[in-house]
Amino acid sequence: MFILGELFRSLALLVSLVFNILYFVLVIRIILSWVNADPYNEIVQVIYRITDPILAPFRRLPLQIGAMDFSPIVAFLVLSVLKNFMVNILYHIAYRLG
């Protein structure tokens, strides 16, 4: 059982790392929206491909006031809640298993 506990603890750390990387990429996406980024740049395209599926559901909601789009803020909040939920459950399982 000790090995399963360590496996779930490692999985919780991996999930936390993935969410932290998503936060970082979302911040880069927000900064790119403020500057005139070249949409044909490969790095910009990769960032858009990573963040578009995350932001798409929130862009359908009425979260724009004038030129301000608040969908990234809502995406951050939802990702934060999801991260805390998943990591806490995995740590709880790891604690129970040993």
PDB file of N, CA and C in Angstrom, residues 22-55:
ATOM      1  N   LEU A  22      -0.136  25.605 -17.204  1.00  0.00           N
ATOM      2  CA  LEU A  22      -1.291  26.222 -17.869  1.00  0.00           C
ATOM      3  C   LEU A  22      -1.481  27.667 -17.425  1.00  0.00           C
ATOM      4  N   TYR A  23      -1.298  27.943 -16.134  1.00  0.00           N
ATOM      5  CA  TYR A  23      -1.389  29.327 -15.650  1.00  0.00           C
ATOM      6  C   TYR A  23      -0.367  30.203 -16.365  1.00  0.00           C
ATOM      7  N   PHE A  24       0.858  29.715 -16.451  1.00  0.00           N
ATOM      8  CA  PHE A  24       1.941  30.477 -17.076  1.00  0.00           C
ATOM      9  C   PHE A  24       1.631  30.753 -18.548  1.00  0.00           C
ATOM     10  N   VAL A  25       1.146  29.748 -19.260  1.00  0.00           N
ATOM     11  CA  VAL A  25       0.828  29.923 -20.681  1.00  0.00           C
ATOM     12  C   VAL A  25      -0.348  30.886 -20.849  1.00  0.00           C
ATOM     13  N   LEU A  26      -1.316  30.839 -19.944  1.00  0.00           N
ATOM     14  CA  LEU A  26      -2.429  31.791 -20.014  1.00  0.00           C
ATOM     15  C   LEU A  26      -1.955  33.225 -19.794  1.00  0.00           C
ATOM     16  N   VAL A  27      -1.021  33.417 -18.882  1.00  0.00           N
ATOM     17  CA  VAL A  27      -0.469  34.761 -18.663  1.00  0.00           C
ATOM     18  C   VAL A  27       0.248  35.241 -19.917  1.00  0.00           C
ATOM     19  N   ILE A  28       1.001  34.368 -20.554  1.00  0.00           N
ATOM     20  CA  ILE A  28       1.673  34.745 -21.803  1.00  0.00           C
ATOM     21  C   ILE A  28       0.636  35.097 -22.863  1.00  0.00           C
ATOM     22  N   ARG A  29      -0.441  34.342 -22.934  1.00  0.00           N
ATOM     23  CA  ARG A  29      -1.507  34.628 -23.907  1.00  0.00           C
ATOM     24  C   ARG A  29      -2.124  35.999 -23.651  1.00  0.00           C
ATOM     25  N   ILE A  30      -2.334  36.333 -22.394  1.00  0.00           N
ATOM     26  CA  ILE A  30      -2.893  37.640 -22.050  1.00  0.00           C
ATOM     27  C   ILE A  30      -1.935  38.747 -22.465  1.00  0.00           C
ATOM     28  N   ILE A  31      -0.659  38.566 -22.201  1.00  0.00           N
ATOM     29  CA  ILE A  31       0.334  39.575 -22.591  1.00  0.00           C
ATOM     30  C   ILE A  31       0.390  39.701 -24.109  1.00  0.00           C
ATOM     31  N   LEU A  32       0.298  38.585 -24.820  1.00  0.00           N
ATOM     32  CA  LEU A  32       0.306  38.637 -26.284  1.00  0.00           C
ATOM     33  C   LEU A  32      -0.912  39.376 -26.833  1.00  0.00           C
ATOM     34  N   SER A  33      -2.012  39.345 -26.104  1.00  0.00           N
ATOM     35  CA  SER A  33      -3.190  40.073 -26.583  1.00  0.00           C
ATOM     36  C   SER A  33      -3.023  41.582 -26.427  1.00  0.00           C
ATOM     37  N   TRP A  34      -2.124  42.019 -25.563  1.00  0.00           N
ATOM     38  CA  TRP A  34      -1.886  43.445 -25.366  1.00  0.00           C
ATOM     39  C   TRP A  34      -0.916  44.022 -26.384  1.00  0.00           C
ATOM     40  N   VAL A  35      -0.018  43.189 -26.892  1.00  0.00           N
ATOM     41  CA  VAL A  35       0.973  43.653 -27.870  1.00  0.00           C
ATOM     42  C   VAL A  35       0.587  43.125 -29.250  1.00  0.00           C
ATOM     43  N   ASN A  36       1.238  43.635 -30.245  1.00  0.00           N
ATOM     44  CA  ASN A  36       0.949  43.214 -31.616  1.00  0.00           C
ATOM     45  C   ASN A  36       1.810  41.993 -31.948  1.00  0.00           C
ATOM     46  N   ALA A  37       1.354  40.809 -31.515  1.00  0.00           N
ATOM     47  CA  ALA A  37       2.109  39.579 -31.746  1.00  0.00           C
ATOM     48  C   ALA A  37       1.850  39.066 -33.158  1.00  0.00           C
ATOM     49  N   ASP A  38       2.892  38.533 -33.762  1.00  0.00           N
ATOM     50  CA  ASP A  38       2.782  37.972 -35.111  1.00  0.00           C
ATOM     51  C   ASP A  38       2.033  36.637 -35.032  1.00  0.00           C
ATOM     52  N   PRO A  39       0.835  36.540 -35.609  1.00  0.00           N
ATOM     53  CA  PRO A  39       0.071  35.287 -35.513  1.00  0.00           C
ATOM     54  C   PRO A  39       0.697  34.140 -36.300  1.00  0.00           C
ATOM     55  N   TYR A  40       1.666  34.425 -37.159  1.00  0.00           N
ATOM     56  CA  TYR A  40       2.325  33.369 -37.930  1.00  0.00           C
ATOM     57  C   TYR A  40       3.580  32.843 -37.241  1.00  0.00           C
ATOM     58  N   ASN A  41       3.952  33.444 -36.131  1.00  0.00           N
ATOM     59  CA  ASN A  41       5.091  32.966 -35.359  1.00  0.00           C
ATOM     60  C   ASN A  41       4.730  31.609 -34.746  1.00  0.00           C
ATOM     61  N   GLU A  42       5.655  30.654 -34.828  1.00  0.00           N
ATOM     62  CA  GLU A  42       5.366  29.297 -34.354  1.00  0.00           C
ATOM     63  C   GLU A  42       5.100  29.251 -32.854  1.00  0.00           C
ATOM     64  N   ILE A  43       5.834  30.036 -32.082  1.00  0.00           N
ATOM     65  CA  ILE A  43       5.634  30.041 -30.633  1.00  0.00           C
ATOM     66  C   ILE A  43       4.258  30.601 -30.294  1.00  0.00           C
ATOM     67  N   VAL A  44       3.866  31.660 -30.972  1.00  0.00           N
ATOM     68  CA  VAL A  44       2.546  32.251 -30.751  1.00  0.00           C
ATOM     69  C   VAL A  44       1.458  31.255 -31.134  1.00  0.00           C
ATOM     70  N   GLN A  45       1.643  30.540 -32.214  1.00  0.00           N
ATOM     71  CA  GLN A  45       0.651  29.545 -32.627  1.00  0.00           C
ATOM     72  C   GLN A  45       0.527  28.416 -31.607  1.00  0.00           C
ATOM     73  N   VAL A  46       1.655  27.989 -31.036  1.00  0.00           N
ATOM     74  CA  VAL A  46       1.612  26.937 -30.013  1.00  0.00           C
ATOM     75  C   VAL A  46       0.855  27.432 -28.780  1.00  0.00           C
ATOM     76  N   ILE A  47       1.125  28.667 -28.379  1.00  0.00           N
ATOM     77  CA  ILE A  47       0.432  29.236 -27.221  1.00  0.00           C
ATOM     78  C   ILE A  47      -1.062  29.330 -27.492  1.00  0.00           C
ATOM     79  N   TYR A  48      -1.437  29.754 -28.702  1.00  0.00           N
ATOM     80  CA  TYR A  48      -2.856  29.829 -29.055  1.00  0.00           C
ATOM     81  C   TYR A  48      -3.492  28.442 -29.070  1.00  0.00           C
ATOM     82  N   ARG A  49      -2.771  27.437 -29.591  1.00  0.00           N
ATOM     83  CA  ARG A  49      -3.323  26.075 -29.636  1.00  0.00           C
ATOM     84  C   ARG A  49      -3.520  25.502 -28.233  1.00  0.00           C
ATOM     85  N   ILE A  50      -2.661  25.888 -27.305  1.00  0.00           N
ATOM     86  CA  ILE A  50      -2.798  25.387 -25.936  1.00  0.00           C
ATOM     87  C   ILE A  50      -3.939  26.086 -25.209  1.00  0.00           C
ATOM     88  N   THR A  51      -4.058  27.397 -25.402  1.00  0.00           N
ATOM     89  CA  THR A  51      -5.015  28.167 -24.608  1.00  0.00           C
ATOM     90  C   THR A  51      -6.403  28.284 -25.229  1.00  0.00           C
ATOM     91  N   ASP A  52      -6.521  28.140 -26.531  1.00  0.00           N
ATOM     92  CA  ASP A  52      -7.841  28.271 -27.160  1.00  0.00           C
ATOM     93  C   ASP A  52      -8.871  27.279 -26.615  1.00  0.00           C
ATOM     94  N   PRO A  53      -8.533  25.992 -26.439  1.00  0.00           N
ATOM     95  CA  PRO A  53      -9.542  25.078 -25.880  1.00  0.00           C
ATOM     96  C   PRO A  53      -9.943  25.434 -24.444  1.00  0.00           C
ATOM     97  N   ILE A  54      -9.043  26.074 -23.707  1.00  0.00           N
ATOM     98  CA  ILE A  54      -9.369  26.474 -22.338  1.00  0.00           C
ATOM     99  C   ILE A  54     -10.277  27.698 -22.341  1.00  0.00           C
ATOM    100  N   LEU A  55      -9.974  28.660 -23.199  1.00  0.00           N
ATOM    101  CA  LEU A  55     -10.716  29.919 -23.209  1.00  0.00           C
ATOM    102  C   LEU A  55     -12.019  29.857 -24.003  1.00  0.00           C
TER     103      LEU A  55
END
